Short mmCIF file of C-alpha atoms in Angstrom, two decimals:
data_model
loop_
_atom_site.label_atom_id
_atom_site.label_comp_id
_atom_site.label_asym_id
_atom_site.label_seq_id
_atom_site.Cartn_x
_atom_site.Cartn_y
_atom_site.Cartn_z
CA MET A 232 163.81 140.44 38.28
CA PRO A 233 160.08 141.18 38.62
CA LYS A 234 158.54 143.27 41.36
CA TYR A 235 155.74 141.87 43.52
CA ARG A 236 152.81 143.70 45.04
CA CYS A 237 151.12 142.97 48.37
CA THR A 238 147.46 142.38 47.52
CA VAL A 239 146.43 143.43 51.03
CA CYS A 240 148.16 146.79 51.51
CA GLY A 241 149.72 147.63 48.14
CA TYR A 242 153.40 147.51 49.21
CA ILE A 243 155.71 146.76 46.28
CA TYR A 244 158.66 144.43 46.82
CA ASP A 245 161.46 145.61 44.55
CA PRO A 246 164.27 143.02 44.31
CA GLU A 247 166.77 145.76 43.49
CA GLN A 248 166.02 147.41 46.83
CA GLY A 249 165.48 144.28 48.91
CA ASP A 250 163.90 144.85 52.33
CA LEU A 251 166.49 146.09 54.77
CA SER A 252 163.99 146.23 57.66
CA GLY A 253 163.39 142.52 57.16
CA GLY A 254 167.09 141.71 56.69
CA ILE A 255 166.80 141.16 52.93
CA LYS A 256 169.77 142.35 50.90
CA PRO A 257 169.35 144.32 47.66
CA GLY A 258 169.40 142.01 44.66
CA THR A 259 167.28 139.27 46.29
CA ALA A 260 164.63 137.86 43.95
CA PHE A 261 161.12 137.52 45.39
CA GLU A 262 161.31 133.76 44.84
CA ASP A 263 164.44 133.63 47.01
CA LEU A 264 162.85 135.36 49.99
CA PRO A 265 162.58 132.97 52.94
CA ASP A 266 159.09 131.57 53.60
CA THR A 267 159.12 133.38 56.93
CA TRP A 268 159.45 136.76 55.24
CA VAL A 269 156.42 139.01 55.66
CA CYS A 270 155.27 142.27 54.13
CA PRO A 271 157.17 145.02 55.96
CA GLU A 272 154.12 147.29 55.91
CA CYS A 273 151.24 145.04 56.96
CA GLY A 274 152.83 141.75 58.03
CA VAL A 275 151.07 139.27 55.72
CA GLY A 276 152.93 136.33 54.18
CA LYS A 277 154.49 135.82 50.74
CA ASP A 278 151.39 134.00 49.51
CA MET A 279 149.48 137.28 49.54
CA PHE A 280 151.80 138.82 46.90
CA GLU A 281 151.29 138.90 43.16
CA LYS A 282 153.68 139.68 40.34
CA VAL A 283 153.42 143.28 39.12
CA MET B 117 128.30 143.35 88.23
CA ILE B 118 131.10 140.79 88.24
CA CYS B 119 130.98 138.47 85.24
CA GLU B 120 133.17 135.35 85.34
CA ILE B 121 133.16 134.01 81.78
CA SER B 122 135.37 131.01 82.52
CA LYS B 123 137.14 129.82 85.65
CA ASP B 124 139.27 132.74 86.92
CA VAL B 125 138.52 134.79 83.77
CA PHE B 126 136.41 137.92 84.16
CA TRP B 127 134.82 140.30 81.68
CA VAL B 128 135.89 143.77 82.81
CA GLY B 129 134.87 145.76 79.75
CA ALA B 130 132.38 148.55 79.13
CA VAL B 131 129.08 148.83 77.28
CA ASP B 132 128.82 151.95 75.12
CA TRP B 133 125.10 152.48 74.59
CA SER B 134 125.57 155.85 72.95
CA VAL B 135 128.03 155.38 70.11
CA ARG B 136 126.37 155.40 66.70
CA HIS B 137 129.32 156.29 64.46
CA PHE B 138 132.41 154.17 64.67
CA HIS B 139 135.76 154.44 62.81
CA GLY B 140 134.79 158.02 62.03
CA HIS B 141 131.56 157.54 60.13
CA THR B 142 132.56 154.36 58.31
CA PHE B 143 130.60 152.01 60.60
CA ASN B 144 127.24 153.02 62.01
CA THR B 145 126.00 150.94 64.90
CA GLY B 146 122.34 150.29 65.55
CA SER B 147 122.52 149.90 69.31
CA GLY B 148 126.06 150.90 70.31
CA THR B 149 128.86 148.48 71.09
CA THR B 150 130.93 146.97 73.88
CA TYR B 151 134.64 147.22 74.52
CA ASN B 152 135.52 143.84 75.97
CA ALA B 153 138.52 143.56 78.26
CA TYR B 154 139.24 140.45 80.28
CA LEU B 155 141.03 139.84 83.55
CA ILE B 156 142.70 136.49 84.26
CA LEU B 157 143.39 135.65 87.87
CA GLY B 158 146.47 133.48 87.60
CA GLU B 159 149.43 133.73 89.91
CA LYS B 160 150.21 136.54 87.54
CA ILE B 161 147.24 138.90 87.27
CA THR B 162 146.74 139.44 83.57
CA LEU B 163 144.59 141.92 81.68
CA ILE B 164 143.67 141.20 78.07
CA ASP B 165 143.15 144.47 76.18
CA THR B 166 141.60 147.60 77.64
CA VAL B 167 138.70 149.79 76.50
CA PHE B 168 138.12 153.04 74.61
CA GLY B 169 139.71 155.95 76.51
CA PRO B 170 136.50 157.63 77.75
CA PHE B 171 135.61 154.34 79.49
CA ALA B 172 138.90 153.98 81.41
CA ALA B 173 137.25 154.76 84.75
CA GLU B 174 134.67 152.00 84.16
CA LEU B 175 137.42 149.53 83.37
CA LEU B 176 139.31 150.45 86.54
CA GLU B 177 136.13 150.17 88.57
CA GLN B 178 135.40 146.72 87.15
CA ILE B 179 138.95 145.55 87.86
CA SER B 180 138.86 147.04 91.36
CA GLY B 181 135.79 144.93 92.14
CA ILE B 182 137.95 141.83 91.63
CA VAL B 183 141.51 142.80 92.44
CA PRO B 184 143.36 146.06 93.19
CA PRO B 185 144.59 147.37 89.80
CA GLU B 186 148.11 147.88 91.12
CA LYS B 187 148.39 144.09 91.37
CA ILE B 188 148.18 143.64 87.59
CA ASP B 189 151.38 141.96 86.38
CA TYR B 190 150.76 141.54 82.67
CA ILE B 191 148.73 143.40 80.05
CA ILE B 192 148.29 141.68 76.73
CA ALA B 193 147.58 144.12 73.91
CA ASN B 194 145.97 142.11 71.12
CA HIS B 195 145.35 145.24 69.06
CA VAL B 196 146.62 148.81 68.92
CA GLU B 197 143.41 150.47 67.80
CA THR B 198 142.23 153.12 70.24
CA ASP B 199 138.95 151.44 71.13
CA HIS B 200 141.05 148.72 72.81
CA SER B 201 144.18 150.60 73.84
CA GLY B 202 142.68 153.97 74.70
CA ALA B 203 142.59 153.26 78.44
CA LEU B 204 146.23 152.10 78.53
CA PRO B 205 147.70 155.39 79.80
CA GLU B 206 145.36 155.32 82.82
CA ILE B 207 145.83 151.61 83.38
CA MET B 208 149.62 151.92 83.24
CA ARG B 209 149.40 154.66 85.85
CA ALA B 210 147.15 152.51 88.04
CA ALA B 211 149.27 149.38 87.52
CA PRO B 212 152.85 150.67 87.68
CA ARG B 213 154.52 147.26 87.68
CA ALA B 214 152.56 145.92 84.71
CA LYS B 215 154.40 144.74 81.63
CA LEU B 216 152.89 144.81 78.16
CA PHE B 217 152.92 141.97 75.63
CA GLY B 218 152.13 142.29 71.94
CA THR B 219 153.46 141.91 68.42
CA ALA B 220 156.33 143.94 67.01
CA LYS B 221 153.81 146.00 65.04
CA CYS B 222 151.86 146.53 68.25
CA ARG B 223 154.93 147.92 69.95
CA GLU B 224 155.52 150.40 67.11
CA GLY B 225 151.84 151.25 66.92
CA LEU B 226 151.37 151.85 70.64
CA TYR B 227 154.35 154.17 70.62
CA ARG B 228 152.85 156.13 67.71
CA HIS B 229 149.61 156.46 69.66
CA TYR B 230 150.84 157.31 73.16
CA TYR B 231 154.57 158.21 72.88
CA ALA B 232 155.20 156.43 76.17
CA SER B 233 158.07 154.12 77.09
CA TRP B 234 156.15 151.35 78.78
CA PRO B 235 157.84 148.01 79.53
CA PHE B 236 157.00 145.86 76.52
CA GLN B 237 157.83 142.31 75.48
CA THR B 238 157.44 141.47 71.80
CA VAL B 239 155.82 138.10 71.14
CA LYS B 240 155.32 135.92 68.08
CA THR B 241 153.04 133.09 67.03
CA GLY B 242 153.60 130.07 69.25
CA ASP B 243 155.23 131.97 72.11
CA LYS B 244 153.88 130.91 75.48
CA LEU B 245 153.61 133.00 78.61
CA SER B 246 153.18 131.24 81.93
CA LEU B 247 150.76 132.93 84.28
CA GLY B 248 151.90 130.63 87.07
CA GLY B 249 150.22 127.55 88.47
CA ASN B 250 148.38 125.65 85.76
CA LYS B 251 147.76 128.67 83.55
CA ALA B 252 149.58 129.74 80.41
CA VAL B 253 148.66 131.73 77.33
CA THR B 254 149.83 131.17 73.77
CA PHE B 255 150.03 133.98 71.26
CA ILE B 256 148.85 133.76 67.65
CA GLU B 257 149.74 136.66 65.38
CA ALA B 258 146.89 137.65 63.07
CA PRO B 259 148.34 140.32 60.77
CA MET B 260 145.67 142.30 58.91
CA LEU B 261 142.82 140.73 60.85
CA HIS B 262 142.37 143.54 60.77
CA TRP B 263 145.48 145.68 61.40
CA PRO B 264 149.17 144.72 61.07
CA ASP B 265 149.46 144.46 64.87
CA SER B 266 146.42 142.21 65.41
CA MET B 267 146.90 139.12 67.56
CA PHE B 268 144.85 136.38 69.22
CA THR B 269 145.65 135.06 72.69
CA TYR B 270 144.75 131.54 73.76
CA LEU B 271 144.34 130.55 77.40
CA ASP B 272 144.79 126.82 77.88
CA ASP B 273 142.87 126.68 81.17
CA GLY B 274 139.28 126.76 79.98
CA GLN B 275 140.34 126.73 76.30
CA VAL B 276 139.52 130.39 75.77
CA LEU B 277 140.42 132.14 72.52
CA PHE B 278 140.66 135.90 72.94
CA SER B 279 140.20 136.79 69.29
CA ASN B 280 140.07 140.56 69.61
CA ASP B 281 138.12 142.07 66.69
CA ALA B 282 137.64 138.76 64.87
CA PHE B 283 134.21 137.19 65.57
CA GLY B 284 132.97 140.44 67.16
CA GLN B 285 129.81 142.46 66.70
CA HIS B 286 128.96 146.08 67.35
CA LEU B 287 126.08 145.28 69.62
CA ALA B 288 125.37 146.94 72.96
CA HIS B 289 123.64 144.54 75.34
CA SER B 290 123.29 143.90 79.04
CA LYS B 291 123.95 140.20 78.40
CA ARG B 292 127.47 138.94 77.74
CA PHE B 293 126.98 135.58 76.03
CA ALA B 294 125.84 134.89 72.47
CA ASP B 295 123.52 132.11 73.62
CA GLU B 296 121.64 134.54 75.86
CA ILE B 297 120.30 136.69 73.03
CA GLU B 298 118.13 136.19 69.97
CA SER B 299 120.23 134.42 67.34
CA GLY B 300 118.83 136.30 64.33
CA ILE B 301 119.89 139.67 65.75
CA LEU B 302 123.24 138.24 66.77
CA MET B 303 124.12 136.77 63.37
CA ARG B 304 122.87 139.85 61.54
CA GLU B 305 125.23 141.98 63.63
CA ALA B 306 128.10 139.51 63.19
CA ALA B 307 127.56 139.56 59.40
CA LYS B 308 127.38 143.35 59.36
CA TYR B 309 130.64 143.48 61.29
CA TYR B 310 132.32 141.00 58.95
CA ALA B 311 131.09 142.79 55.84
CA ASN B 312 132.12 146.26 56.94
CA ILE B 313 135.49 145.36 58.45
CA LEU B 314 136.83 141.97 57.40
CA TRP B 315 135.36 141.39 53.95
CA PRO B 316 138.38 142.71 51.99
CA LEU B 317 140.60 140.47 54.11
CA SER B 318 138.67 137.28 53.34
CA ARG B 319 141.69 135.41 51.97
CA LEU B 320 143.46 135.99 55.26
CA VAL B 321 140.37 134.85 57.17
CA ILE B 322 140.42 131.56 55.24
CA GLY B 323 144.13 131.12 55.99
CA LYS B 324 143.78 131.93 59.68
CA ILE B 325 140.87 129.53 60.18
CA ALA B 326 142.87 126.79 58.45
CA GLU B 327 145.86 127.58 60.69
CA LEU B 328 143.73 127.41 63.84
CA ARG B 329 142.18 124.12 62.79
CA LYS B 330 145.58 122.66 61.92
CA SER B 331 146.98 123.72 65.28
CA GLY B 332 144.47 121.42 66.96
CA LEU B 333 143.90 123.89 69.80
CA PRO B 334 140.56 123.00 71.35
CA VAL B 335 138.37 126.10 71.70
CA SER B 336 135.52 126.09 74.20
CA LEU B 337 134.99 129.85 74.37
CA ILE B 338 135.64 132.64 71.89
CA ALA B 339 135.93 135.97 73.67
CA PRO B 340 136.05 138.80 71.13
CA SER B 341 136.73 142.46 71.86
CA HIS B 342 133.26 143.65 70.81
CA GLY B 343 129.84 142.23 71.49
CA MET B 344 128.81 138.81 72.69
CA ILE B 345 131.05 135.99 73.88
CA TRP B 346 130.64 132.71 71.97
CA ARG B 347 130.12 130.00 74.61
CA LYS B 348 127.59 127.46 73.36
CA ASP B 349 129.06 125.95 70.19
CA PRO B 350 131.65 128.60 69.28
CA GLY B 351 132.23 126.68 66.04
CA VAL B 352 129.10 128.27 64.56
CA ILE B 353 130.64 131.71 64.16
CA VAL B 354 133.86 130.17 62.81
CA GLU B 355 131.81 128.27 60.21
CA ASN B 356 130.01 131.46 59.25
CA TYR B 357 133.31 133.31 58.85
CA ALA B 358 134.62 130.49 56.66
CA ARG B 359 131.47 130.73 54.53
CA TRP B 360 131.47 134.52 54.22
CA ALA B 361 135.16 134.50 53.33
CA GLN B 362 134.46 132.16 50.39
CA ASN B 363 132.45 134.90 48.63
CA ARG B 364 129.79 132.41 47.54
CA PRO B 365 126.63 134.47 47.82
CA ALA B 366 122.97 133.55 47.36
CA ALA B 367 120.66 134.52 44.48
CA LYS B 368 119.51 137.63 46.34
CA ALA B 369 119.70 141.22 45.14
CA VAL B 370 120.48 144.53 46.80
CA LEU B 371 119.33 147.63 44.94
CA VAL B 372 120.81 150.99 45.96
CA TYR B 373 119.90 154.30 44.36
CA GLU B 374 120.01 158.05 44.77
CA THR B 375 117.43 160.32 43.22
CA MET B 376 116.96 164.06 42.57
CA TRP B 377 113.35 164.61 41.46
CA GLY B 378 112.13 161.03 41.68
CA GLY B 379 112.86 159.77 38.13
CA THR B 380 115.55 157.29 39.17
CA GLU B 381 113.42 156.28 42.14
CA LYS B 382 110.56 155.34 39.79
CA MET B 383 113.00 153.29 37.73
CA ALA B 384 114.22 151.59 40.92
CA GLY B 385 110.64 150.65 41.79
CA ALA B 386 110.03 149.10 38.37
CA ILE B 387 113.32 147.17 38.46
CA TYR B 388 112.45 145.94 41.94
CA SER B 389 109.12 144.62 40.59
CA GLY B 390 110.97 142.83 37.78
CA LEU B 391 113.34 141.19 40.27
CA LEU B 392 110.37 139.97 42.29
CA ASP B 393 108.74 138.69 39.06
CA ALA B 394 111.88 136.60 38.58
CA GLY B 395 111.54 135.26 42.12
CA VAL B 396 114.56 137.05 43.54
CA GLU B 397 114.57 138.21 47.15
CA THR B 398 115.52 141.87 46.93
CA ALA B 399 116.30 144.67 49.37
CA MET B 400 116.01 148.25 48.10
CA PHE B 401 117.67 151.32 49.60
CA ASP B 402 117.61 155.05 48.95
CA ILE B 403 121.17 155.90 49.91
CA ASN B 404 120.05 159.18 51.47
CA ARG B 405 117.62 157.49 53.82
CA ALA B 406 119.20 154.12 54.51
CA ASP B 407 122.24 153.41 56.64
CA HIS B 408 125.30 152.53 54.58
CA SER B 409 126.67 150.05 57.14
CA GLU B 410 123.35 148.16 57.12
CA ILE B 411 123.36 148.04 53.32
CA ILE B 412 126.91 146.67 53.27
CA GLY B 413 125.84 144.07 55.83
CA GLN B 414 123.03 142.90 53.55
CA MET B 415 125.35 142.81 50.53
CA LEU B 416 127.46 140.09 52.16
CA GLU B 417 124.94 137.36 51.40
CA ALA B 418 123.64 138.79 48.11
CA GLY B 419 125.00 137.87 44.69
CA GLY B 420 123.46 140.74 42.73
CA TYR B 421 123.96 144.47 43.14
CA LEU B 422 122.03 147.15 41.25
CA PHE B 423 122.91 150.83 41.40
CA GLY B 424 120.91 153.79 40.19
CA SER B 425 121.70 157.47 39.89
CA PRO B 426 120.53 160.33 37.72
CA THR B 427 123.20 162.29 35.90
CA HIS B 428 124.38 165.38 37.72
CA ASP B 429 127.37 167.42 36.51
CA ASN B 430 127.97 164.69 33.90
CA GLY B 431 128.32 161.93 36.50
CA MET B 432 126.57 160.20 39.38
CA LEU B 433 125.26 161.90 42.50
CA PRO B 434 127.78 162.32 45.33
CA ASN B 435 126.26 160.20 48.07
CA LEU B 436 125.95 157.15 45.85
CA ALA B 437 129.54 157.85 44.72
CA GLY B 438 130.65 157.73 48.35
CA PHE B 439 128.82 154.47 48.90
CA ILE B 440 130.31 152.84 45.80
CA HIS B 441 133.75 154.02 46.92
CA LEU B 442 133.15 152.30 50.27
CA LEU B 443 132.00 149.10 48.57
CA LYS B 444 134.98 149.09 46.19
CA GLY B 445 137.36 149.14 49.17
CA LEU B 446 135.59 146.09 50.61
CA ARG B 447 136.52 144.13 47.47
CA PRO B 448 133.43 141.99 46.95
CA GLN B 449 134.17 139.06 44.65
CA ASN B 450 131.96 136.86 42.51
CA ARG B 451 129.01 139.30 42.22
CA LEU B 452 126.77 140.33 39.34
CA ALA B 453 125.95 144.01 38.90
CA ALA B 454 123.85 146.34 36.76
CA VAL B 455 123.25 150.09 36.60
CA PHE B 456 120.33 152.40 35.83
CA GLY B 457 119.48 156.07 36.01
CA SER B 458 117.53 158.98 34.60
CA PHE B 459 119.08 161.94 32.82
CA GLY B 460 118.10 165.29 31.36
CA TRP B 461 120.60 165.66 28.53
CA ALA B 462 123.74 163.82 27.48
CA GLY B 463 123.76 161.46 30.50
CA GLY B 464 126.96 160.12 32.03
CA ALA B 465 126.09 158.61 35.43
CA VAL B 466 125.37 155.10 34.16
CA LYS B 467 128.66 154.89 32.25
CA GLU B 468 130.61 156.33 35.17
CA ILE B 469 129.17 153.80 37.63
CA GLU B 470 129.71 150.92 35.20
CA LYS B 471 133.36 151.91 34.82
CA ILE B 472 133.96 151.94 38.58
CA LEU B 473 132.16 148.64 39.07
CA SER B 474 134.21 147.00 36.32
CA GLU B 475 137.41 148.24 37.92
CA SER B 476 136.15 146.83 41.22
CA GLY B 477 135.88 143.34 39.75
CA LEU B 478 132.07 143.17 39.67
CA ALA B 479 130.59 141.44 36.62
CA LEU B 480 128.29 143.79 34.66
CA THR B 481 125.46 141.51 33.67
CA CYS B 482 122.90 143.64 31.82
CA GLU B 483 123.58 146.72 29.73
CA GLY B 484 122.82 149.84 31.77
CA ILE B 485 119.36 151.34 31.33
CA SER B 486 118.52 155.04 31.14
CA ALA B 487 115.38 157.17 30.85
CA GLN B 488 115.10 160.88 30.06
CA TYR B 489 113.62 163.14 32.76
CA SER B 490 110.57 161.42 34.19
CA PRO B 491 110.24 157.83 32.94
CA ASP B 492 107.04 157.12 31.00
CA PRO B 493 105.12 153.80 31.10
CA ARG B 494 107.26 152.35 28.30
CA ASP B 495 110.45 153.26 30.15
CA LEU B 496 109.09 151.67 33.30
CA GLU B 497 108.13 148.50 31.44
CA ALA B 498 111.68 148.38 30.07
CA CYS B 499 112.98 148.77 33.64
CA ARG B 500 110.75 145.94 34.82
CA ASN B 501 112.10 143.71 32.03
CA PHE B 502 115.60 144.78 33.01
CA GLY B 503 114.87 143.61 36.55
CA ARG B 504 113.45 140.31 35.28
CA GLU B 505 116.48 139.69 33.07
CA PHE B 506 118.91 140.49 35.87
CA GLY B 507 116.93 138.27 38.22
CA ARG B 508 117.02 135.33 35.81
CA LYS B 509 120.77 135.68 35.36
CA LEU B 510 121.25 135.94 39.12
CA ILE B 511 119.30 132.75 39.71
CA GLY B 512 121.25 131.05 36.92
CA ALA B 513 124.55 132.04 38.51
CA TYR B 514 123.84 131.26 42.16
CA LYS B 515 121.13 128.65 42.45
#
């Protein structure tokens, strides 16, 4: 599963890690993140991410 | 002086006539700035933002002229940054029953600034807070416009959008409304503010403007946290933001150089003449004499950037390097660029600058031009042709 990078702040979403602060379990693909999910560092939406 | 900006809404901020360096030294102001805080007299007395810490006494004095500060019920913190939250410790002491409202990131951020356990209610986009009677505010999160905690607050009575740093200007003035001052100065300051602070976040600006338009909220007044309040046709500044965010510049050039013994400066002068020959409006700056925030402000509307430095220690001079580093962080898109510089032996500055500009996404349009030591008439003619060629390409790209 590919990683995705926040184009605003540089945070990397790693599907193997998930995002525990945002309630996302490890093993969740970026595509499967809910539309309401936001970057845990800077708060912008999924549309601001690009595939690494 | 009491300033009622809308029915039951008062400006209670401070004018800082002295500040010249803001955000450290990243933003230099020409005249100073204002820290705009607003007081809403609903059944619940509500303060929107505070001011920079050294101005806390002024804020309290302004509030006291309208209502005793201890009567404040709610404080809405649209932004954590210290120029808006710095007076919070004193305000919270003066208004012991006040409760704070802000985003989740605001809550975390305020704690990391003040390490205080103030009563705080986290709010999200669409949440409404009744101020009693016919007044209510709606919150609109605005992450990264320009910090993670940033938020707008909308007051339905009077249709006031408290946009915090968005739509602001670092402009000290005794007037409070945009329509009371000369529009050229106003828009120049608004553009400078956008360029230096919001430019790298342009995609988010586009998205937020679309969201606001889609929401259908009528806006009669935009009350930002710095500078003038947009009262007469507030849509104008929104339109300008939408335009700046598109990164569709004009066929204008900005030429920035640093020089040691004048060789690169002579080249800059010849290139400038070539740009004028091509009919391109050009602004030229010696980085050691000009103000970097002003230059960035002028770059917002220009499609062509030219940089010049002699070679020093195999690379460019340090003050131009700092400026290019600043520009790179602002992520200009859709711009043409070219580089020039003198050298004594071996060279290196032109290639170094070209590499950084390429990595920054700027399109190198003409091959960099160099001259050894002091440029002779042939070198200067080549520089003039270089300017003409760049100018023609600039006009071709943006006219």
